[in-house]
PDB file of C-alpha atoms and ligand atoms in Angstrom:
ATOM      1  CA  MET A1181      53.050 103.378  61.680  1.00 49.00           C
ATOM      2  CA  ARG A1182      52.644 106.673  59.896  1.00 58.00           C
ATOM      3  CA  LEU A1183      53.909 106.694  56.325  1.00 71.00           C
ATOM      4  CA  MET A1184      56.513 109.372  55.679  1.00 86.00           C
ATOM      5  CA  ARG A1185      55.846 111.564  52.643  1.00 94.00           C
ATOM      6  CA  LEU A1186      58.707 110.695  50.329  1.00 97.00           C
ATOM      7  CA  VAL A1187      60.558 112.027  47.318  1.00 97.00           C
ATOM      8  CA  ASP A1188      63.247 110.524  45.120  1.00 98.00           C
ATOM      9  CA  SER A1189      65.388 113.426  43.931  1.00 98.00           C
ATOM     10  CA  HIS A1190      67.421 111.249  41.560  1.00 98.00           C
ATOM     11  CA  CYS A1191      65.997 108.155  39.879  1.00 98.00           C
ATOM     12  CA  HIS A1192      67.065 106.844  36.467  1.00 98.00           C
ATOM     13  CA  VAL A1193      63.765 105.280  35.520  1.00 98.00           C
ATOM     14  CA  ASN A1194      64.992 106.276  32.038  1.00 98.00           C
ATOM     15  CA  ALA A1195      67.688 103.548  32.268  1.00 97.00           C
ATOM     16  CA  ASP A1196      67.538 100.508  29.955  1.00 97.00           C
ATOM     17  CA  ARG A1197      67.126  98.320  33.019  1.00 96.00           C
ATOM     18  CA  PHE A1198      63.563  99.619  33.462  1.00 97.00           C
ATOM     19  CA  ALA A1199      62.518  99.615  29.790  1.00 96.00           C
ATOM     20  CA  GLY A1200      58.906  98.498  29.481  1.00 97.00           C
ATOM     21  CA  GLU A1201      58.483  98.230  33.266  1.00 97.00           C
ATOM     22  CA  GLU A1202      58.288 101.925  34.114  1.00 97.00           C
ATOM     23  CA  ALA A1203      54.589 101.887  35.023  1.00 97.00           C
ATOM     24  CA  ALA A1204      55.021  98.987  37.471  1.00 97.00           C
ATOM     25  CA  VAL A1205      58.143 100.502  39.044  1.00 98.00           C
ATOM     26  CA  LEU A1206      56.353 103.835  39.510  1.00 98.00           C
ATOM     27  CA  GLU A1207      53.243 102.216  40.897  1.00 97.00           C
ATOM     28  CA  ARG A1208      55.331 100.476  43.584  1.00 97.00           C
ATOM     29  CA  ALA A1209      56.957 103.827  44.391  1.00 97.00           C
ATOM     30  CA  ARG A1210      53.576 105.520  44.817  1.00 96.00           C
ATOM     31  CA  ALA A1211      52.400 102.691  47.076  1.00 95.00           C
ATOM     32  CA  ALA A1212      55.500 103.247  49.255  1.00 95.00           C
ATOM     33  CA  GLY A1213      54.599 106.937  49.675  1.00 95.00           C
ATOM     34  CA  VAL A1214      56.840 108.500  47.016  1.00 97.00           C
ATOM     35  CA  GLU A1215      55.145 111.702  45.786  1.00 96.00           C
ATOM     36  CA  ARG A1216      57.867 113.322  43.669  1.00 96.00           C
ATOM     37  CA  ILE A1217      60.626 111.967  41.421  1.00 97.00           C
ATOM     38  CA  VAL A1218      63.295 113.673  39.327  1.00 98.00           C
ATOM     39  CA  VAL A1219      64.433 111.587  36.338  1.00 98.00           C
ATOM     40  CA  PRO A1220      67.901 112.854  35.372  1.00 98.00           C
ATOM     41  CA  GLY A1221      69.524 112.368  31.980  1.00 98.00           C
ATOM     42  CA  TRP A1222      73.260 111.732  31.633  1.00 98.00           C
ATOM     43  CA  ASN A1223      73.691 112.291  27.864  1.00 98.00           C
ATOM     44  CA  LEU A1224      71.460 113.321  24.940  1.00 98.00           C
ATOM     45  CA  ALA A1225      69.482 110.091  24.532  1.00 98.00           C
ATOM     46  CA  SER A1226      68.828 109.641  28.257  1.00 98.00           C
ATOM     47  CA  SER A1227      67.835 113.309  28.593  1.00 98.00           C
ATOM     48  CA  GLU A1228      65.315 112.855  25.756  1.00 98.00           C
ATOM     49  CA  ARG A1229      64.060 109.722  27.473  1.00 98.00           C
ATOM     50  CA  ALA A1230      63.700 111.596  30.795  1.00 98.00           C
ATOM     51  CA  LEU A1231      61.550 114.218  29.120  1.00 97.00           C
ATOM     52  CA  GLU A1232      59.449 111.558  27.356  1.00 97.00           C
ATOM     53  CA  LEU A1233      58.771 109.883  30.695  1.00 97.00           C
ATOM     54  CA  ALA A1234      57.803 113.193  32.309  1.00 96.00           C
ATOM     55  CA  ARG A1235      55.294 113.654  29.485  1.00 95.00           C
ATOM     56  CA  ARG A1236      53.920 110.133  29.873  1.00 96.00           C
ATOM     57  CA  PHE A1237      53.747 110.127  33.688  1.00 96.00           C
ATOM     58  CA  ALA A1238      52.583 113.582  34.641  1.00 94.00           C
ATOM     59  CA  TRP A1239      53.829 113.433  38.252  1.00 95.00           C
ATOM     60  CA  LEU A1240      57.479 112.947  37.209  1.00 97.00           C
ATOM     61  CA  ASP A1241      59.967 115.759  36.681  1.00 97.00           C
ATOM     62  CA  ALA A1242      62.857 115.618  34.210  1.00 97.00           C
ATOM     63  CA  SER A1243      66.423 116.902  34.312  1.00 98.00           C
ATOM     64  CA  VAL A1244      68.633 117.233  31.226  1.00 98.00           C
ATOM     65  CA  GLY A1245      72.413 117.480  31.019  1.00 98.00           C
ATOM     66  CA  VAL A1246      75.693 115.644  30.618  1.00 98.00           C
ATOM     67  CA  HIS A1247      77.326 113.419  33.239  1.00 97.00           C
ATOM     68  CA  PRO A1248      81.098 113.610  33.764  1.00 96.00           C
ATOM     69  CA  HIS A1249      81.386 110.027  32.443  1.00 96.00           C
ATOM     70  CA  ASP A1250      79.887 111.208  29.128  1.00 96.00           C
ATOM     71  CA  ALA A1251      81.653 114.592  29.055  1.00 96.00           C
ATOM     72  CA  ALA A1252      83.845 113.689  26.079  1.00 94.00           C
ATOM     73  CA  LYS A1253      81.014 111.922  24.192  1.00 95.00           C
ATOM     74  CA  VAL A1254      78.433 114.719  23.785  1.00 95.00           C
ATOM     75  CA  ASP A1255      79.461 117.058  20.958  1.00 95.00           C
ATOM     76  CA  ALA A1256      78.343 120.621  20.221  1.00 96.00           C
ATOM     77  CA  ALA A1257      75.232 119.495  18.303  1.00 97.00           C
ATOM     78  CA  GLY A1258      74.224 117.141  21.118  1.00 97.00           C
ATOM     79  CA  TRP A1259      74.734 119.900  23.631  1.00 97.00           C
ATOM     80  CA  GLN A1260      72.579 122.314  21.599  1.00 98.00           C
ATOM     81  CA  ALA A1261      69.765 119.765  21.615  1.00 98.00           C
ATOM     82  CA  ILE A1262      70.029 119.546  25.416  1.00 98.00           C
ATOM     83  CA  VAL A1263      69.986 123.351  25.685  1.00 98.00           C
ATOM     84  CA  GLY A1264      66.757 123.320  23.633  1.00 97.00           C
ATOM     85  CA  MET A1265      65.120 120.746  25.910  1.00 97.00           C
ATOM     86  CA  ALA A1266      66.184 122.667  29.029  1.00 97.00           C
ATOM     87  CA  ARG A1267      63.488 125.247  28.292  1.00 95.00           C
ATOM     88  CA  ASP A1268      60.663 122.703  28.592  1.00 95.00           C
ATOM     89  CA  PRO A1269      58.619 123.374  31.756  1.00 94.00           C
ATOM     90  CA  ARG A1270      58.791 119.654  32.623  1.00 95.00           C
ATOM     91  CA  VAL A1271      62.558 120.046  32.955  1.00 97.00           C
ATOM     92  CA  VAL A1272      63.175 121.233  36.521  1.00 97.00           C
ATOM     93  CA  ALA A1273      66.974 120.908  36.730  1.00 98.00           C
ATOM     94  CA  ILE A1274      70.205 120.701  34.713  1.00 98.00           C
ATOM     95  CA  GLY A1275      72.248 117.511  34.926  1.00 97.00           C
ATOM     96  CA  GLU A1276      73.299 115.292  36.121  1.00 97.00           C
ATOM     97  CA  THR A1277      76.706 116.819  35.658  1.00 98.00           C
ATOM     98  CA  GLY A1278      79.730 117.178  37.927  1.00 98.00           C
ATOM     99  CA  LEU A1279      83.207 115.691  38.341  1.00 98.00           C
ATOM    100  CA  ASP A1280      84.259 112.064  38.743  1.00 97.00           C
ATOM    101  CA  TYR A1281      87.925 111.763  39.764  1.00 97.00           C
ATOM    102  CA  ASP A1282      87.345 108.201  40.929  1.00 96.00           C
ATOM    103  CA  ARG A1283      86.643 106.322  37.713  1.00 95.00           C
ATOM    104  CA  VAL A1284      87.689 109.084  35.219  1.00 94.00           C
ATOM    105  CA  PHE A1285      85.695 107.664  32.265  1.00 94.00           C
ATOM    106  CA  SER A1286      86.216 111.037  30.513  1.00 94.00           C
ATOM    107  CA  PRO A1287      89.528 112.947  30.805  1.00 96.00           C
ATOM    108  CA  ILE A1288      89.463 115.597  33.535  1.00 96.00           C
ATOM    109  CA  PRO A1289      89.861 118.625  31.175  1.00 97.00           C
ATOM    110  CA  GLU A1290      86.748 117.457  29.261  1.00 97.00           C
ATOM    111  CA  GLN A1291      84.880 116.903  32.533  1.00 97.00           C
ATOM    112  CA  MET A1292      85.759 120.448  33.571  1.00 98.00           C
ATOM    113  CA  ALA A1293      84.615 121.995  30.255  1.00 97.00           C
ATOM    114  CA  ASN A1294      81.398 119.963  30.457  1.00 98.00           C
ATOM    115  CA  LEU A1295      80.760 120.992  34.057  1.00 98.00           C
ATOM    116  CA  ARG A1296      81.149 124.647  33.065  1.00 98.00           C
ATOM    117  CA  ARG A1297      78.622 124.464  30.213  1.00 98.00           C
ATOM    118  CA  ASN A1298      76.113 122.748  32.519  1.00 98.00           C
ATOM    119  CA  LEU A1299      76.645 125.287  35.344  1.00 98.00           C
ATOM    120  CA  GLU A1300      76.194 128.086  32.842  1.00 97.00           C
ATOM    121  CA  LEU A1301      72.944 126.574  31.511  1.00 97.00           C
ATOM    122  CA  ALA A1302      71.639 126.279  35.070  1.00 97.00           C
ATOM    123  CA  LEU A1303      72.278 129.976  35.665  1.00 97.00           C
ATOM    124  CA  GLU A1304      70.714 130.919  32.316  1.00 96.00           C
ATOM    125  CA  THR A1305      67.549 128.880  32.920  1.00 96.00           C
ATOM    126  CA  GLY A1306      67.258 129.417  36.688  1.00 95.00           C
ATOM    127  CA  LYS A1307      67.042 125.618  37.058  1.00 96.00           C
ATOM    128  CA  PRO A1308      69.380 124.104  39.658  1.00 97.00           C
ATOM    129  CA  ALA A1309      72.374 122.004  38.619  1.00 98.00           C
ATOM    130  CA  ILE A1310      72.417 118.392  39.820  1.00 98.00           C
ATOM    131  CA  LEU A1311      76.015 117.544  40.717  1.00 98.00           C
ATOM    132  CA  HIS A1312      77.744 114.159  40.823  1.00 98.00           C
ATOM    133  CA  VAL A1313      80.995 114.621  42.786  1.00 98.00           C
ATOM    134  CA  ARG A1314      83.226 111.633  43.493  1.00 97.00           C
ATOM    135  CA  SER A1315      86.908 111.230  44.397  1.00 97.00           C
ATOM    136  CA  LYS A1316      88.982 108.132  45.027  1.00 96.00           C
ATOM    137  CA  ALA A1317      88.674 106.764  48.584  1.00 93.00           C
ATOM    138  CA  GLY A1318      90.356 109.064  51.077  1.00 93.00           C
ATOM    139  CA  GLU A1319      90.838 111.872  48.511  1.00 96.00           C
ATOM    140  CA  SER A1320      88.915 115.097  47.964  1.00 97.00           C
ATOM    141  CA  GLY A1321      90.132 116.417  44.587  1.00 97.00           C
ATOM    142  CA  ALA A1322      86.694 116.431  42.952  1.00 97.00           C
ATOM    143  CA  GLN A1323      85.036 118.032  45.989  1.00 98.00           C
ATOM    144  CA  ASP A1324      87.688 120.777  46.196  1.00 98.00           C
ATOM    145  CA  ALA A1325      87.420 121.408  42.442  1.00 98.00           C
ATOM    146  CA  ILE A1326      83.620 121.607  42.432  1.00 98.00           C
ATOM    147  CA  VAL A1327      83.615 124.243  45.176  1.00 98.00           C
ATOM    148  CA  ALA A1328      86.195 126.280  43.229  1.00 98.00           C
ATOM    149  CA  GLU A1329      84.189 125.954  39.985  1.00 98.00           C
ATOM    150  CA  LEU A1330      80.907 126.917  41.672  1.00 97.00           C
ATOM    151  CA  GLU A1331      82.528 129.993  43.183  1.00 97.00           C
ATOM    152  CA  ALA A1332      84.138 130.964  39.868  1.00 97.00           C
ATOM    153  CA  ALA A1333      80.751 130.690  38.083  1.00 96.00           C
ATOM    154  CA  GLY A1334      79.059 132.986  40.606  1.00 95.00           C
ATOM    155  CA  TYR A1335      77.288 130.383  42.759  1.00 95.00           C
ATOM    156  CA  GLY A1336      76.929 131.651  46.309  1.00 90.00           C
ATOM    157  CA  ALA A1337      77.169 135.211  44.995  1.00 92.00           C
ATOM    158  CA  GLN A1338      75.057 137.867  43.327  1.00 92.00           C
ATOM    159  CA  ARG A1339      74.841 136.048  40.001  1.00 92.00           C
ATOM    160  CA  ALA A1340      73.160 132.952  41.456  1.00 93.00           C
ATOM    161  CA  ALA A1341      70.923 135.052  43.704  1.00 93.00           C
ATOM    162  CA  ALA A1342      69.712 136.929  40.610  1.00 93.00           C
ATOM    163  CA  ALA A1343      69.069 133.690  38.695  1.00 94.00           C
ATOM    164  CA  PHE A1344      67.460 131.687  41.492  1.00 92.00           C
ATOM    165  CA  GLY A1345      66.226 134.165  44.081  1.00 88.00           C
ATOM    166  CA  ALA A1346      67.920 134.817  47.388  1.00 82.00           C
ATOM    167  CA  ASP A1347      66.957 131.637  49.201  1.00 83.00           C
ATOM    168  CA  ARG A1348      66.469 129.009  46.539  1.00 93.00           C
ATOM    169  CA  PRO A1349      69.294 126.458  46.207  1.00 96.00           C
ATOM    170  CA  PRO A1350      71.149 126.951  42.884  1.00 97.00           C
ATOM    171  CA  ALA A1351      72.414 123.342  42.825  1.00 98.00           C
ATOM    172  CA  VAL A1352      72.011 119.951  44.489  1.00 98.00           C
ATOM    173  CA  ILE A1353      74.880 117.723  45.561  1.00 98.00           C
ATOM    174  CA  HIS A1354      73.446 114.394  44.442  1.00 97.00           C
ATOM    175  CA  SER A1355      74.376 111.180  46.286  1.00 98.00           C
ATOM    176  CA  PHE A1356      76.483 113.015  48.832  1.00 98.00           C
ATOM    177  CA  SER A1357      80.033 111.728  49.289  1.00 97.00           C
ATOM    178  CA  GLY A1358      82.683 113.656  51.185  1.00 97.00           C
ATOM    179  CA  SER A1359      83.693 115.214  54.467  1.00 97.00           C
ATOM    180  CA  VAL A1360      81.663 117.243  56.944  1.00 98.00           C
ATOM    181  CA  GLU A1361      83.897 120.206  56.115  1.00 98.00           C
ATOM    182  CA  TYR A1362      83.000 119.911  52.406  1.00 98.00           C
ATOM    183  CA  ALA A1363      79.302 119.712  53.315  1.00 98.00           C
ATOM    184  CA  ARG A1364      79.637 122.964  55.268  1.00 98.00           C
ATOM    185  CA  ARG A1365      81.295 124.615  52.269  1.00 98.00           C
ATOM    186  CA  VAL A1366      78.538 123.667  49.793  1.00 98.00           C
ATOM    187  CA  LEU A1367      75.863 124.624  52.320  1.00 98.00           C
ATOM    188  CA  GLY A1368      77.652 127.965  52.634  1.00 96.00           C
ATOM    189  CA  LEU A1369      77.127 128.427  48.880  1.00 96.00           C
ATOM    190  CA  GLY A1370      73.409 127.832  49.396  1.00 96.00           C
ATOM    191  CA  LEU A1371      73.305 124.348  47.865  1.00 97.00           C
ATOM    192  CA  ALA A1372      70.950 121.494  48.720  1.00 98.00           C
ATOM    193  CA  VAL A1373      72.244 118.026  49.653  1.00 98.00           C
ATOM    194  CA  SER A1374      70.729 114.705  48.629  1.00 98.00           C
ATOM    195  CA  ILE A1375      71.514 111.458  50.478  1.00 98.00           C
ATOM    196  CA  SER A1376      71.512 108.063  48.727  1.00 98.00           C
ATOM    197  CA  GLY A1377      72.332 104.420  49.518  1.00 97.00           C
ATOM    198  CA  LEU A1378      75.990 105.336  48.964  1.00 97.00           C
ATOM    199  CA  ALA A1379      75.910 106.589  52.570  1.00 97.00           C
ATOM    200  CA  PHE A1380      75.855 102.978  53.831  1.00 97.00           C
ATOM    201  CA  ARG A1381      79.102 101.965  52.117  1.00 96.00           C
ATOM    202  CA  ALA A1382      82.509 101.655  53.810  1.00 95.00           C
ATOM    203  CA  GLY A1383      84.429 104.927  53.568  1.00 95.00           C
ATOM    204  CA  GLU A1384      81.262 107.062  53.498  1.00 96.00           C
ATOM    205  CA  GLU A1385      80.775 107.240  57.282  1.00 96.00           C
ATOM    206  CA  SER A1386      80.886 111.041  57.425  1.00 97.00           C
ATOM    207  CA  THR A1387      77.558 111.192  55.547  1.00 97.00           C
ATOM    208  CA  ALA A1388      75.720 110.207  58.749  1.00 97.00           C
ATOM    209  CA  GLU A1389      76.925 113.390  60.419  1.00 96.00           C
ATOM    210  CA  VAL A1390      76.151 115.427  57.298  1.00 97.00           C
ATOM    211  CA  ALA A1391      72.596 114.024  57.132  1.00 96.00           C
ATOM    212  CA  ALA A1392      71.984 115.334  60.643  1.00 94.00           C
ATOM    213  CA  LEU A1393      73.330 118.849  60.045  1.00 94.00           C
ATOM    214  CA  VAL A1394      71.747 119.879  56.699  1.00 96.00           C
ATOM    215  CA  PRO A1395      68.802 122.286  57.216  1.00 96.00           C
ATOM    216  CA  ALA A1396      65.522 120.443  56.536  1.00 95.00           C
ATOM    217  CA  ASP A1397      64.534 122.810  53.731  1.00 95.00           C
ATOM    218  CA  ARG A1398      67.677 121.846  51.784  1.00 96.00           C
ATOM    219  CA  LEU A1399      67.796 118.127  52.539  1.00 97.00           C
ATOM    220  CA  LEU A1400      66.658 115.575  49.954  1.00 98.00           C
ATOM    221  CA  VAL A1401      66.892 111.807  49.603  1.00 98.00           C
ATOM    222  CA  GLU A1402      67.260 109.694  46.486  1.00 98.00           C
ATOM    223  CA  THR A1403      67.874 106.194  45.198  1.00 98.00           C
ATOM    224  CA  ASP A1404      70.003 106.844  42.079  1.00 97.00           C
ATOM    225  CA  SER A1405      68.065 103.804  40.761  1.00 97.00           C
ATOM    226  CA  PRO A1406      69.048 101.356  39.362  1.00 96.00           C
ATOM    227  CA  PHE A1407      72.320 101.896  41.243  1.00 96.00           C
ATOM    228  CA  LEU A1408      73.405 102.270  44.890  1.00 95.00           C
ATOM    229  CA  SER A1409      70.886  99.929  46.570  1.00 95.00           C
ATOM    230  CA  PRO A1410      70.647 100.631  50.307  1.00 95.00           C
ATOM    231  CA  PRO A1411      70.850  97.608  52.670  1.00 95.00           C
ATOM    232  CA  GLY A1412      67.586  95.672  52.374  1.00 94.00           C
ATOM    233  CA  ALA A1413      66.923  96.590  48.725  1.00 95.00           C
ATOM    234  CA  PRO A1414      67.737  94.130  45.910  1.00 92.00           C
ATOM    235  CA  ARG A1415      71.378  94.498  44.887  1.00 92.00           C
ATOM    236  CA  GLY A1416      71.943  95.577  41.303  1.00 89.00           C
ATOM    237  CA  ARG A1417      68.389  96.772  40.832  1.00 95.00           C
ATOM    238  CA  ASN A1418      67.491  99.638  43.082  1.00 97.00           C
ATOM    239  CA  GLU A1419      63.992 101.093  42.611  1.00 98.00           C
ATOM    240  CA  PRO A1420      62.395 104.335  43.817  1.00 98.00           C
ATOM    241  CA  GLU A1421      60.280 102.535  46.450  1.00 97.00           C
ATOM    242  CA  TRP A1422      63.514 101.775  48.387  1.00 98.00           C
ATOM    243  CA  VAL A1423      64.115 105.469  49.032  1.00 97.00           C
ATOM    244  CA  ARG A1424      62.170 104.900  52.234  1.00 96.00           C
ATOM    245  CA  ILE A1425      65.100 102.871  53.656  1.00 97.00           C
ATOM    246  CA  THR A1426      67.428 105.851  53.276  1.00 97.00           C
ATOM    247  CA  ALA A1427      64.772 108.338  54.417  1.00 97.00           C
ATOM    248  CA  ASP A1428      64.053 106.293  57.577  1.00 96.00           C
ATOM    249  CA  TRP A1429      67.774 106.145  58.349  1.00 96.00           C
ATOM    250  CA  VAL A1430      68.200 109.902  57.873  1.00 96.00           C
ATOM    251  CA  ALA A1431      65.091 110.645  59.968  1.00 95.00           C
ATOM    252  CA  GLY A1432      66.437 108.391  62.753  1.00 95.00           C
ATOM    253  CA  LEU A1433      69.815 110.141  62.769  1.00 94.00           C
ATOM    254  CA  ARG A1434      68.162 113.539  62.984  1.00 94.00           C
ATOM    255  CA  ALA A1435      65.898 112.409  65.825  1.00 91.00           C
ATOM    256  CA  GLU A1436      68.961 111.178  67.781  1.00 88.00           C
ATOM    257  CA  GLU A1437      70.601 114.568  67.351  1.00 80.00           C
ATOM    258  CA  GLY A1438      67.401 116.281  68.476  1.00 77.00           C
ATOM    259  CA  GLY A1439      67.342 118.190  65.192  1.00 72.00           C
ATOM    260  CA  ALA A1440      64.540 119.065  62.808  1.00 76.00           C
ATOM    261  CA  GLY A1441      62.756 116.162  61.130  1.00 82.00           C
ATOM    262  CA  LEU A1442      62.364 115.633  57.417  1.00 90.00           C
ATOM    263  CA  THR A1443      60.119 117.775  55.233  1.00 94.00           C
ATOM    264  CA  LEU A1444      61.057 116.124  51.961  1.00 96.00           C
ATOM    265  CA  VAL A1445      58.141 117.166  49.770  1.00 94.00           C
ATOM    266  CA  GLU A1446      58.422 120.804  50.864  1.00 94.00           C
ATOM    267  CA  ALA A1447      62.199 120.802  50.319  1.00 95.00           C
ATOM    268  CA  TYR A1448      61.753 119.212  46.885  1.00 96.00           C
ATOM    269  CA  ASP A1449      59.185 121.774  45.811  1.00 94.00           C
ATOM    270  CA  ARG A1450      61.437 124.615  46.912  1.00 94.00           C
ATOM    271  CA  VAL A1451      64.523 123.242  45.130  1.00 96.00           C
ATOM    272  CA  PHE A1452      62.751 122.104  41.949  1.00 95.00           C
ATOM    273  CA  SER A1453      60.388 125.058  41.812  1.00 83.00           C
ATOM    274  CA  ARG A1454      57.929 124.910  38.958  1.00 64.00           C
ATOM    275  CA  THR A1455      55.778 127.974  39.301  1.00 53.00           C
ATOM    276  CA  ASP A1456      55.205 128.194  35.541  1.00 48.00           C
ATOM    277  CA  GLN A1457      53.190 124.978  35.533  1.00 52.00           C
ATOM    278  CA  VAL A1458      49.744 123.983  36.616  1.00 44.00           C
ATOM    279  CA  ASP A1459      49.898 121.279  39.265  1.00 52.00           C
ATOM    280  CA  ARG A1460      50.167 118.049  37.315  1.00 52.00           C
ATOM    281  CA  ARG A1461      50.385 115.910  40.384  1.00 50.00           C
ATOM    282  CA  THR A1462      46.755 115.432  41.206  1.00 44.00           C
ATOM    283  CA  ASP A1463      44.077 113.677  39.173  1.00 41.00           C
ATOM    284  CA  GLN A1464      46.192 113.275  36.071  1.00 47.00           C
ATOM    285  CA  ALA A1465      48.899 111.440  38.000  1.00 47.00           C
ATOM    286  CA  ASP A1466      46.404 108.947  39.357  1.00 47.00           C
ATOM    287  CA  ALA A1467      44.842 108.527  35.929  1.00 48.00           C
ATOM    288  CA  ASP A1468      48.247 107.661  34.485  1.00 50.00           C
ATOM    289  CA  LEU A1469      49.121 105.162  37.157  1.00 49.00           C
ATOM    290  CA  PHE A1470      45.767 103.616  37.825  1.00 43.00           C
ATOM    291  CA  PRO A1471      43.821 103.935  34.552  1.00 43.00           C
ATOM    292  CA  HIS A1472      40.100 103.398  34.963  1.00 38.00           C
ATOM    293  CA  PRO A1473      38.546 101.269  32.212  1.00 38.00           C
ATOM    294  CA  ALA A1474      35.569 103.637  31.879  1.00 37.00           C
ATOM    295  CA  THR A1475      37.816 106.630  31.156  1.00 35.00           C
ATOM    296  CA  GLY A1476      40.327 104.849  28.936  1.00 33.00           C
ATOM    297  CA  ALA A1477      40.839 105.763  25.292  1.00 36.00           C
ATOM    298  CA  GLY A1478      38.321 104.373  22.778  1.00 33.00           C
TER     299      GLY A1478
HETATM  300 ZN1   ZN B1782      72.718 109.467  38.587  1.00 90.82          ZN
END
């Protein structure tokens, strides 16, 4: 069997659950064929941690921003620190941010204000926003609101084209959840879509159809580790290596539909463009993961 080249567009290896075990988790991911990982922050501390990890493991990319759950908890000073980090070349995206009308851990007005500052930072930096968008089962309030907010901020229009270039996605819908109609709307705005283990849960059936219709150059997969384990991965502790379960499922669906296959690494590199950097994913990455005694420090 040929190993698919894999990416994990959303992996919280910066979570407490992985503290001290990052190297082992990443080594297992590499062995499973994972070549790229974005480590997204959700508040100030986790954004700092994401950037630290991208410095320590040269093949990782970081994203900094504020999650809707933390919208009311990151003050102006915290936000300014995130804005400062956003300029680092190892930071390839802004977020995760978005709207969560399901659990509503921060009041909706605060979520909205937070979403707007993150969308603005994405436009200012030319780094795509990573969007968490969830509504209660059977509802679509968050999805409808995110489309309206994107349009109001200039996504899908001249402003985003100027910031990102005409055919680079200005945002990623992370862990897709919603209707086929909603998927068509965000694709119409030029966004990329990332599929996670959430797709296998009851109520998320439309994601199978969405996974088959997204153009290959805008389709990503992710684990959202340590959350959202797909069937077959340990429950309660998802790891980046299990992205292959979701990728295999998506590839199978696309083959059934006779559509284009997956080109995950190419799509990732287009979305999380990093032209201002030398390629850090070659020898240095292997040196970090598989240190050779003869070349070690001392
Ligand atoms: Zn996440």
